XYZ file of C-alpha atoms in Angstrom:
413
model
C -0.025 0.166 0.231
C 2.688 2.559 1.057
C 4.721 1.497 -2.139
C 1.689 2.386 -4.222
C 0.958 5.484 -2.915
C 4.703 6.646 -3.071
C 4.586 5.816 -7.084
C 1.159 7.642 -7.188
C 2.837 10.663 -5.502
C 5.892 10.229 -7.943
C 3.589 10.884 -10.895
C 0.718 13.071 -9.869
C 2.296 15.044 -6.816
C -0.767 13.855 -4.579
C 1.073 12.817 -1.518
C 1.317 16.485 -0.283
C -1.248 19.295 -0.288
C -1.047 22.404 -2.170
C -0.704 25.144 0.303
C -2.191 28.006 -1.516
C -5.387 26.066 -2.449
C -5.694 22.901 -0.013
C -6.205 20.572 -3.156
C -3.902 17.928 -4.387
C -1.798 19.358 -7.392
C 0.461 17.914 -10.149
C 4.131 17.548 -9.401
C 6.941 19.477 -11.188
C 10.674 19.208 -11.318
C 13.037 20.467 -8.673
C 16.609 19.256 -8.226
C 19.702 19.989 -6.462
C 23.124 20.429 -8.182
C 25.830 18.497 -6.862
C 29.259 19.951 -6.785
C 31.942 18.385 -8.767
C 34.400 18.736 -6.316
C 33.965 17.352 -2.446
C 34.637 20.169 0.174
C 36.829 19.721 2.707
C 34.721 21.484 5.379
C 31.249 19.579 4.719
C 29.255 19.822 7.842
C 26.793 17.178 9.058
C 22.786 17.310 8.993
C 21.241 14.342 10.943
C 18.106 13.754 12.620
C 16.765 10.584 14.772
C 13.575 9.001 14.773
C 14.214 6.732 17.729
C 11.350 6.727 20.365
C 11.368 6.845 23.989
C 11.346 2.997 24.343
C 14.264 2.722 21.782
C 16.357 5.478 23.848
C 15.806 3.468 26.699
C 14.179 5.964 28.555
C 11.794 4.918 31.244
C 9.534 8.163 31.528
C 6.612 8.122 29.434
C 5.953 11.284 27.285
C 3.041 13.330 29.146
C 0.493 14.537 26.522
C 0.317 18.151 26.609
C -1.168 20.593 24.424
C -2.630 24.337 24.247
C -2.690 26.466 27.297
C -2.307 23.470 29.408
C 1.232 22.970 28.518
C 2.245 26.365 29.780
C 0.785 25.191 33.404
C 1.620 21.963 33.461
C 5.660 23.346 32.301
C 5.576 25.945 35.048
C 4.466 23.152 37.684
C 7.244 20.308 36.803
C 10.011 23.172 36.438
C 9.876 23.716 39.956
C 10.553 20.142 40.467
C 14.220 19.229 40.711
C 15.405 17.701 37.529
C 18.089 14.875 38.633
C 19.958 15.554 35.351
C 20.687 19.031 36.368
C 21.976 17.669 39.386
C 25.540 17.645 38.029
C 25.177 21.065 36.533
C 28.833 22.547 35.808
C 30.842 25.084 33.625
C 33.900 23.003 33.214
C 36.696 22.250 30.159
C 35.013 23.190 27.149
C 31.363 22.379 27.814
C 28.984 24.288 29.808
C 25.358 23.007 30.728
C 22.603 25.425 30.527
C 19.285 25.250 32.591
C 16.299 25.427 30.382
C 13.645 24.809 32.943
C 12.102 21.922 31.309
C 10.383 19.220 33.109
C 11.865 16.225 33.527
C 11.313 13.692 30.763
C 11.562 15.835 27.940
C 14.095 14.692 25.034
C 16.145 17.338 22.932
C 16.029 16.323 19.317
C 17.720 18.972 17.083
C 18.856 22.547 17.010
C 19.754 24.886 14.624
C 20.996 28.678 14.193
C 20.367 31.110 11.653
C 23.244 31.159 9.061
C 25.408 34.069 9.905
C 23.642 34.833 13.401
C 25.880 32.973 15.898
C 23.358 34.444 18.328
C 20.057 33.344 17.041
C 19.015 29.739 17.280
C 16.286 27.419 17.821
C 15.964 24.454 20.075
C 13.561 21.310 19.371
C 12.461 18.347 21.502
C 9.298 16.233 22.667
C 6.251 17.328 24.274
C 6.006 20.530 21.775
C 9.323 21.754 22.943
C 10.031 24.523 20.801
C 12.952 27.068 22.294
C 14.543 30.527 20.969
C 17.795 32.070 21.925
C 19.170 35.196 20.916
C 22.336 35.435 22.781
C 24.186 32.442 21.438
C 22.649 29.729 23.578
C 23.237 31.116 26.943
C 19.478 31.362 27.654
C 16.554 30.130 26.106
C 12.691 31.095 26.079
C 9.763 28.646 25.305
C 8.561 29.625 21.787
C 4.945 28.697 20.672
C 4.337 28.279 16.917
C 0.390 28.146 17.114
C -2.314 26.708 15.380
C -2.076 23.299 17.382
C -3.498 24.564 20.753
C -6.939 23.166 19.734
C -5.898 19.741 17.803
C -5.196 17.825 21.186
C -1.850 16.386 19.627
C 1.046 16.087 21.325
C 3.973 17.018 18.404
C 7.175 15.802 18.627
C 9.247 18.421 17.216
C 12.351 16.609 15.796
C 14.057 18.550 12.486
C 14.950 22.023 11.814
C 17.021 23.500 8.914
C 17.974 27.382 7.641
C 19.350 28.621 4.630
C 19.513 32.426 4.896
C 16.616 33.485 6.938
C 14.629 30.800 5.348
C 13.851 27.846 7.495
C 11.728 24.842 8.286
C 10.661 22.607 11.204
C 9.065 19.420 10.993
C 7.569 17.123 13.464
C 5.698 13.957 14.242
C 2.626 13.381 13.582
C 3.200 15.287 10.375
C 3.716 18.798 10.496
C 5.723 21.271 8.827
C 6.380 25.059 9.416
C 8.148 27.453 7.394
C 9.573 30.781 7.759
C 11.188 33.400 5.776
C 12.272 35.868 8.403
C 14.967 34.028 10.347
C 12.369 32.612 12.767
C 10.682 35.898 13.653
C 7.451 34.494 12.296
C 6.235 30.974 11.754
C 3.461 29.810 9.156
C 2.277 26.344 9.218
C 2.312 24.144 5.777
C -0.423 21.691 5.352
C 0.780 17.853 4.905
C -1.305 15.338 3.441
C -2.628 12.431 5.615
C -1.033 9.743 2.636
C 2.303 10.862 3.525
C 4.319 7.705 3.334
C 5.403 7.541 6.804
C 6.624 10.558 9.587
C 8.770 13.388 8.674
C 12.221 12.544 9.751
C 14.542 15.115 7.878
C 14.051 18.250 6.412
C 16.832 20.419 4.412
C 16.319 24.125 3.278
C 18.319 24.061 -0.138
C 18.336 27.403 -0.722
C 16.670 31.017 0.324
C 13.960 30.973 -2.406
C 11.664 27.887 -1.324
C 13.783 25.219 -2.127
C 13.597 22.268 0.472
C 14.036 18.354 0.947
C 11.773 16.420 3.063
C 12.564 12.788 3.860
C 10.149 10.325 5.883
C 11.149 7.409 8.248
C 9.911 5.168 5.353
C 11.999 6.339 2.879
C 9.902 9.070 1.108
C 12.130 11.865 -0.289
C 10.153 14.781 -1.705
C 11.528 17.981 -3.225
C 10.247 21.177 -3.579
C 10.748 24.619 -5.085
C 7.820 26.809 -3.862
C 8.408 26.377 0.020
C 6.081 23.222 -0.141
C 3.077 24.465 -2.185
C 3.752 21.539 -4.757
C 6.022 18.546 -3.773
C 7.751 16.220 -6.337
C 8.864 12.547 -5.355
C 12.498 11.808 -6.035
C 12.415 7.907 -5.127
C 9.729 5.786 -6.949
C 8.871 3.457 -3.682
C 9.416 2.941 -0.085
C 12.282 1.119 1.467
C 10.061 -1.614 2.693
C 8.990 -2.335 -1.295
C 12.474 -1.707 -2.321
C 13.650 -4.883 0.090
C 10.896 -6.952 -0.291
C 11.419 -6.615 -4.316
C 15.016 -7.690 -3.926
C 14.692 -10.491 -1.471
C 17.748 -12.164 -3.464
C 19.823 -9.119 -3.100
C 22.360 -10.851 -0.121
C 21.811 -8.233 2.267
C 21.270 -9.926 5.852
C 17.988 -8.961 7.563
C 16.655 -7.329 4.330
C 14.207 -10.288 3.214
C 10.631 -9.572 4.006
C 11.688 -6.489 5.730
C 9.015 -4.398 7.557
C 10.016 -1.167 9.571
C 11.320 2.136 9.217
C 14.484 4.381 9.425
C 15.910 4.589 12.844
C 18.454 7.737 11.864
C 18.935 9.241 8.764
C 21.991 11.838 7.618
C 22.100 14.195 4.636
C 25.644 15.336 3.429
C 26.184 18.599 1.994
C 26.216 17.150 -1.769
C 22.552 15.519 -1.473
C 23.529 12.076 -0.598
C 21.538 10.315 2.358
C 22.507 7.631 4.419
C 20.256 6.130 6.896
C 19.977 3.119 9.467
C 17.120 0.617 9.757
C 15.042 0.614 13.189
C 16.823 -2.872 13.883
C 20.591 -1.641 13.092
C 20.805 -4.814 10.990
C 21.868 -2.799 7.914
C 21.972 0.565 6.283
C 20.966 2.169 3.143
C 22.196 4.718 0.826
C 20.667 7.263 -1.618
C 22.534 9.658 -4.280
C 20.464 12.405 -6.214
C 19.332 10.622 -9.505
C 18.714 7.379 -8.274
C 14.961 6.033 -8.066
C 15.589 3.595 -5.287
C 17.413 3.132 -2.068
C 20.650 1.108 -2.070
C 20.945 -1.708 0.869
C 24.244 -2.002 2.475
C 25.529 -5.131 4.658
C 27.052 -3.984 8.072
C 30.838 -4.241 8.583
C 30.867 -5.181 12.451
C 28.962 -8.043 13.717
C 27.173 -5.930 16.093
C 23.960 -3.874 15.083
C 24.754 -0.079 13.770
C 23.684 2.382 16.175
C 24.291 5.422 13.878
C 25.655 6.820 10.827
C 26.790 10.155 9.380
C 29.308 12.013 7.043
C 32.850 13.429 8.004
C 34.089 16.817 7.016
C 36.040 14.912 4.174
C 33.029 13.460 2.728
C 33.452 10.321 3.904
C 31.296 8.073 6.344
C 31.591 7.167 9.826
C 29.194 4.232 11.618
C 28.979 3.463 15.161
C 27.948 0.136 16.286
C 26.390 -0.926 19.447
C 29.036 -1.449 22.385
C 31.219 1.828 21.313
C 32.381 0.613 18.302
C 33.519 3.591 15.796
C 34.379 3.128 12.098
C 35.285 5.491 9.279
C 34.700 4.781 5.718
C 38.184 3.867 4.020
C 37.300 6.210 1.088
C 35.049 9.548 0.473
C 31.356 9.316 -0.404
C 29.415 6.055 -0.393
C 31.196 2.541 0.741
C 31.125 -0.774 2.417
C 34.614 -0.541 3.506
C 35.304 0.761 7.015
C 38.331 0.939 9.507
C 38.095 0.846 12.788
C 38.944 3.715 15.595
C 39.887 3.007 19.035
C 38.117 5.106 21.190
C 38.100 3.280 24.522
C 34.216 3.701 25.244
C 34.512 0.966 28.036
C 31.395 -0.874 26.960
C 29.228 2.545 26.986
C 27.276 2.888 23.881
C 28.128 5.679 21.607
C 25.315 7.947 20.177
C 26.822 10.570 17.968
C 29.738 11.939 16.343
C 30.139 15.759 15.536
C 32.911 17.582 13.754
C 33.920 21.076 14.754
C 36.204 21.255 11.641
C 38.581 18.537 10.137
C 40.775 18.079 13.298
C 38.256 18.431 16.086
C 36.036 15.687 16.850
C 33.716 15.034 19.346
C 31.443 11.951 20.236
C 28.665 11.479 22.741
C 27.172 8.420 24.397
C 25.357 6.778 27.484
C 25.429 8.279 31.115
C 27.252 11.749 30.290
C 30.061 10.208 27.907
C 32.158 12.636 26.071
C 35.096 11.835 23.993
C 37.359 14.173 22.137
C 39.826 13.658 18.907
C 42.127 16.325 17.673
C 43.390 14.434 14.838
C 40.372 14.043 12.771
C 39.398 10.881 14.603
C 42.373 8.831 14.786
C 43.035 8.628 18.455
C 40.279 9.709 21.153
C 40.438 10.804 24.923
C 37.467 11.053 27.269
C 36.527 14.308 28.630
C 35.518 13.327 32.105
C 33.778 16.632 33.357
C 30.279 15.091 32.750
C 30.562 11.648 33.975
C 28.211 12.069 36.857
C 25.658 13.404 34.440
C 22.647 11.227 34.824
C 21.578 11.627 31.120
C 22.287 9.755 27.769
C 23.922 12.353 25.342
C 22.262 11.704 22.019
C 23.263 14.189 19.387
C 26.343 16.558 19.074
C 26.344 19.086 16.368
C 28.502 21.906 15.482
C 27.172 25.141 13.249
C 27.871 28.477 11.545
C 31.787 27.308 11.092
C 31.972 26.044 14.754
C 30.942 29.163 16.225
C 27.858 27.440 17.923
C 28.306 23.699 19.300
C 25.880 21.604 21.187
C 25.553 18.440 22.820
C 21.416 17.191 23.258
C 20.196 14.737 25.387
C 17.437 13.589 27.742
C 15.623 15.184 30.454
C 16.196 18.304 28.700
C 20.006 18.215 29.209
C 21.976 20.597 27.039
C 25.788 21.218 26.770
C 27.187 24.665 25.166
C 30.557 24.552 23.602
C 32.767 27.532 25.081
C 36.255 27.029 23.133
């Protein structure tokens, strides 16, 4: 069913809704141009769709919507947050007190390009925070139009190109801004969208954007979401079940979705399936996702792109691998990180030399030689939180680590 809907969408554009008329529209062509040469300063854009259970968070999300959200937030904020009990300003990171209730998971962060002071932070329980001083302090931002829906949205992806930006959430919701986030307008999305929005990328400041769902549907727009064109012809499940003889371990009769997704600055995607037993890639011009066997005997935790255009891969148990070449590859070389059994959850590049890895129980690791060697940063060993995401923006001027229980670390130097 999902495959047929996606194919119909690629032909008729019916998967998404025309914002100006609220009617289905025909598709049009919009393609991003891939540079001939890879830059040495590529930045990582990634997003995770893992839910609370997969993150091993014991607290269940509290459904709060509309005016009640402010009242509940205020009441719970007065309670001590165990994750902030170890608050500190040590070494190169500072923990920021957001005043959020325990249980909120921070999912993504972005700053307006060229403005290292103005940024947005997203999370579960309809969490949208805004800073105008580089992340030292944050204030709640309400986007509107969801107060009376009774839905507890999970805002998990944000992207800017110039002053034009997008926010996506689950269940399917999309917001758009043209003034650097001063105002946000909701863009209607069809209920027929295959899967939930997982990653959004602003391609330019003229309405260009790319949207990916956790079922592998990729859509491109050139008019800020008024019309969309499908870039792949079928969902990931349909591709794998059609190629059961492909030799990919765990691919036969596959049902599931992507747990993590990362896009390179050149439009290449790498996604890890929810079971972590293999990964898939897509490059501009391809009509289907390409499956790949994992290198390690352990299941994949996450993948992303290095600044030199190559891949990194983390496996469960704290294993870290680098792709042997730039671009998409199935050949990986292990990098000894000394995780001592702690799971590594993300890798972020400040530049080509300084690299950080984050993990469970406040684990932080630093490399100053591009990932060849690593040293554990112990300043947050007592932090009662898992650190899921590390991200650097604005050429390294903004750096943050995102975790559960509203934990946010800000890079200092």
